[in-house]
């Protein structure tokens, strides 16, 4: 079998657009590695909260940014994340972490640390990798072979997100998402933004399967052109 050229795919966009589900499925289907960069920011936030770092003090966060050892497994069928050897895939999804991750992520020293991790994982992926986040195409991997920016209406995103968070109030979820967007888009360091050369895919009216098929086609076209 002839070797397939490695392809690096950056998938950005706000939360609730189907980024994780799409990225995992595309990576699994095409035999690529997968990296959820949001989980890394959640992991460092979880460590800060657990270790009593003052989340309202950026300098305290900056001083501690280099301390935790964060290891991401890149198998799309079973992505893992550990902090100092502890599996944190469940605790990083708690409301406590979700409420604080924007503040921690905004600290430049945290972004520098996590960006280095992300770049080393992408460089080590022999067959290529799908990396999802908010600043992958613009900051982390500006030379990615393919950049995709997923969008959806706040209503659609809130409905999906509250579906994931069983029993959540859709309106409250929508307000939280809009607030998170503003924080992520407005931060000085690596804001959430669409790269100039990214392909925008609006997922509002699409099923997850349609989004996956669309992205797989884009990746295959890019791979064929290499």
Coordinates of C-alpha atoms in Angstrom, one line a residue:
X1 CA 0.0 0.0 0.0
X2 CA 1.4 3.4 -1.0
X3 CA 2.0 5.7 1.9
X4 CA -0.5 8.5 2.3
X5 CA 1.0 12.0 2.8
X6 CA 0.6 13.3 6.4
X7 CA -1.9 16.1 6.6
X8 CA -2.3 18.5 9.5
X9 CA -5.9 19.7 9.9
X10 CA -6.9 22.7 12.2
X11 CA -10.5 22.9 13.2
X12 CA -11.5 26.0 15.1
X13 CA -14.7 27.6 16.3
X14 CA -16.7 28.4 19.4
X15 CA -18.1 25.8 21.7
X16 CA -21.3 24.0 20.7
X17 CA -20.5 23.9 16.9
X18 CA -19.8 20.2 16.9
X19 CA -16.0 20.6 16.9
X20 CA -15.1 17.7 19.1
X21 CA -17.5 15.1 17.6
X22 CA -16.6 16.1 14.1
X23 CA -12.8 16.2 14.7
X24 CA -12.8 12.8 16.5
X25 CA -14.9 11.1 13.8
X26 CA -12.9 12.6 10.9
X27 CA -9.6 11.5 12.5
X28 CA -10.9 8.0 13.1
X29 CA -12.2 7.7 9.6
X30 CA -9.0 8.9 8.0
X31 CA -6.5 7.2 10.3
X32 CA -5.2 10.4 11.7
X33 CA -4.2 11.4 15.3
X34 CA -6.6 13.7 17.2
X35 CA -6.0 16.5 19.7
X36 CA -8.6 18.3 21.8
X37 CA -6.7 21.4 22.8
X38 CA -9.6 22.6 24.9
X39 CA -9.1 19.6 27.2
X40 CA -5.5 20.8 27.7
X41 CA -6.7 24.2 28.9
X42 CA -9.3 22.5 31.0
X43 CA -6.6 20.3 32.5
X44 CA -4.3 23.1 33.5
X45 CA -7.4 25.0 34.9
X46 CA -8.3 21.9 36.9
X47 CA -4.8 21.7 38.3
X48 CA -4.9 25.4 39.3
X49 CA -8.3 25.0 41.1
X50 CA -7.2 21.8 42.8
X51 CA -4.0 23.3 44.0
X52 CA -5.6 26.5 45.3
X53 CA -4.1 28.9 42.8
X54 CA -6.0 32.2 42.8
X55 CA -7.8 32.2 39.5
X56 CA -8.4 36.0 39.8
X57 CA -4.6 36.6 39.9
X58 CA -3.0 36.3 36.5
X59 CA 0.5 36.6 37.9
X60 CA -0.2 33.6 40.3
X61 CA -1.5 31.6 37.3
X62 CA 1.6 32.6 35.2
X63 CA 4.0 31.6 38.0
X64 CA 2.3 28.1 38.2
X65 CA 1.9 27.5 34.5
X66 CA 5.0 25.4 34.1
X67 CA 4.3 23.1 37.1
X68 CA 1.7 20.5 36.0
X69 CA 2.8 17.7 33.6
X70 CA 0.0 17.4 31.0
X71 CA 0.0 14.4 28.7
X72 CA -2.5 14.1 25.9
X73 CA -3.2 10.7 24.2
X74 CA -4.0 11.3 20.5
X75 CA -6.0 8.2 19.6
X76 CA -9.3 9.5 18.2
X77 CA -11.1 6.3 19.4
X78 CA -10.0 6.8 23.0
X79 CA -8.4 10.2 23.6
X80 CA -6.9 10.5 27.1
X81 CA -5.6 13.3 29.2
X82 CA -3.6 13.1 32.4
X83 CA -2.2 15.7 34.8
X84 CA 0.9 14.5 36.8
X85 CA -0.1 10.9 36.0
X86 CA -3.8 11.3 37.1
X87 CA -6.6 10.7 34.6
X88 CA -8.6 13.9 34.5
X89 CA -10.9 13.3 31.6
X90 CA -14.0 13.4 33.8
X91 CA -13.1 16.2 36.4
X92 CA -12.1 18.7 33.7
X93 CA -15.7 18.7 32.4
X94 CA -17.2 19.9 35.7
X95 CA -19.0 23.2 35.9
X96 CA -16.3 24.5 38.3
X97 CA -13.6 24.1 35.6
X98 CA -15.9 25.3 32.8
X99 CA -16.5 28.6 34.7
X100 CA -12.8 29.3 35.1
X101 CA -11.2 28.0 31.9
X102 CA -11.5 31.3 30.0
X103 CA -9.7 33.2 32.8
X104 CA -6.8 30.7 33.0
X105 CA -6.6 30.4 29.1
X106 CA -6.2 34.2 28.8
X107 CA -2.9 34.3 30.7
X108 CA -0.1 34.5 28.1
X109 CA 2.3 32.2 30.0
X110 CA -0.4 29.5 30.0
X111 CA -1.0 29.8 26.2
X112 CA 2.7 29.7 25.5
X113 CA 3.1 26.5 27.6
X114 CA 0.1 24.8 26.0
X115 CA 0.9 26.0 22.5
X116 CA 4.3 24.3 22.8
X117 CA 2.7 21.1 23.8
X118 CA 0.3 21.3 20.9
X119 CA 3.0 21.9 18.3
X120 CA 5.1 19.1 19.6
X121 CA 2.2 16.6 19.4
X122 CA 1.4 17.8 15.8
X123 CA 5.0 17.4 14.8
X124 CA 5.1 13.9 16.2
X125 CA 2.0 12.7 14.3
X126 CA 3.4 10.5 11.5
X127 CA 0.2 10.2 9.5
X128 CA -1.1 13.6 10.3
X129 CA -3.5 15.0 12.9
X130 CA -6.8 16.8 13.4
X131 CA -6.3 19.5 16.0
X132 CA -9.4 21.3 17.3
X133 CA -9.5 24.4 19.3
X134 CA -10.0 28.2 19.1
X135 CA -6.7 29.5 17.8
X136 CA -5.2 26.6 16.0
X137 CA -5.3 27.9 12.4
X138 CA -4.3 31.5 13.5
X139 CA -1.7 30.9 16.2
X140 CA -0.8 27.3 17.0
X141 CA -0.5 25.8 13.5
X142 CA -0.6 28.7 11.1
X143 CA 1.0 26.4 8.4
X144 CA -1.7 23.7 8.8
X145 CA -2.5 22.0 5.5
X146 CA -6.2 22.6 6.0
X147 CA -8.0 25.1 8.2
X148 CA -11.7 24.8 9.0
X149 CA -13.8 27.2 11.0
X150 CA -17.1 25.7 12.3
X151 CA -19.9 28.1 13.2
X152 CA -23.5 27.8 14.2
X153 CA -26.2 30.1 15.5
X154 CA -26.2 30.6 19.3
X155 CA -29.6 29.0 19.5
X156 CA -28.4 25.8 17.8
X157 CA -25.3 25.7 19.9
X158 CA -27.2 26.1 23.1
X159 CA -29.6 23.4 22.1
X160 CA -26.8 21.0 21.4
X161 CA -24.8 21.9 24.5
X162 CA -27.9 21.6 26.9
X163 CA -28.6 18.3 25.2
X164 CA -25.1 17.2 26.3
X165 CA -25.6 18.7 29.8
X166 CA -28.8 16.7 30.6
X167 CA -31.5 18.9 32.0
X168 CA -29.7 22.2 31.4
X169 CA -31.7 25.4 30.8
X170 CA -31.3 26.2 27.1
X171 CA -31.6 30.0 27.6
X172 CA -29.0 30.0 30.5
X173 CA -26.7 27.8 28.3
X174 CA -27.1 30.3 25.4
X175 CA -26.2 33.2 27.6
X176 CA -23.2 31.3 28.9
X177 CA -22.0 30.5 25.4
X178 CA -22.3 34.1 24.3
X179 CA -20.4 35.3 27.3
X180 CA -17.7 32.7 26.6
X181 CA -17.5 33.8 23.0
X182 CA -17.0 37.4 24.1
X183 CA -14.2 36.4 26.5
X184 CA -12.5 34.1 24.0
X185 CA -12.8 36.6 21.1
X186 CA -11.8 39.6 23.2
X187 CA -8.7 38.3 24.9
X188 CA -5.4 39.9 23.9
X189 CA -3.4 36.6 23.5
X190 CA -4.5 34.3 20.7
X191 CA -8.2 35.3 20.5
X192 CA -10.9 33.0 19.0
X193 CA -10.7 34.1 15.3
X194 CA -11.1 32.7 11.9
X195 CA -7.9 32.4 9.9
X196 CA -7.9 34.2 6.6
X197 CA -7.4 31.0 4.7
X198 CA -9.9 28.9 6.7
X199 CA -12.9 27.2 5.1
X200 CA -16.0 28.2 7.1
X201 CA -18.6 25.6 7.6
X202 CA -22.0 26.7 9.2
X203 CA -23.3 23.6 11.0
X204 CA -26.6 25.2 12.1
X205 CA -28.8 23.3 9.6
X206 CA -26.5 20.3 9.3
X207 CA -26.6 16.9 11.1
X208 CA -23.4 15.8 12.7
X209 CA -23.0 13.2 9.9
X210 CA -23.3 15.8 7.2
X211 CA -20.6 18.0 8.9
X212 CA -18.3 14.9 9.2
X213 CA -18.8 14.1 5.5
X214 CA -18.1 17.7 4.5
X215 CA -14.9 17.8 6.5
X216 CA -13.7 14.4 5.3
X217 CA -14.2 15.5 1.7
X218 CA -12.1 18.6 2.3
X219 CA -9.3 16.6 4.0
X220 CA -9.3 14.0 1.2
X221 CA -9.1 16.8 -1.5
X222 CA -6.2 18.4 0.4
X223 CA -4.4 15.1 0.8
X224 CA -4.9 14.2 -2.9
X225 CA -3.3 17.6 -3.8
X226 CA -0.2 17.0 -1.7

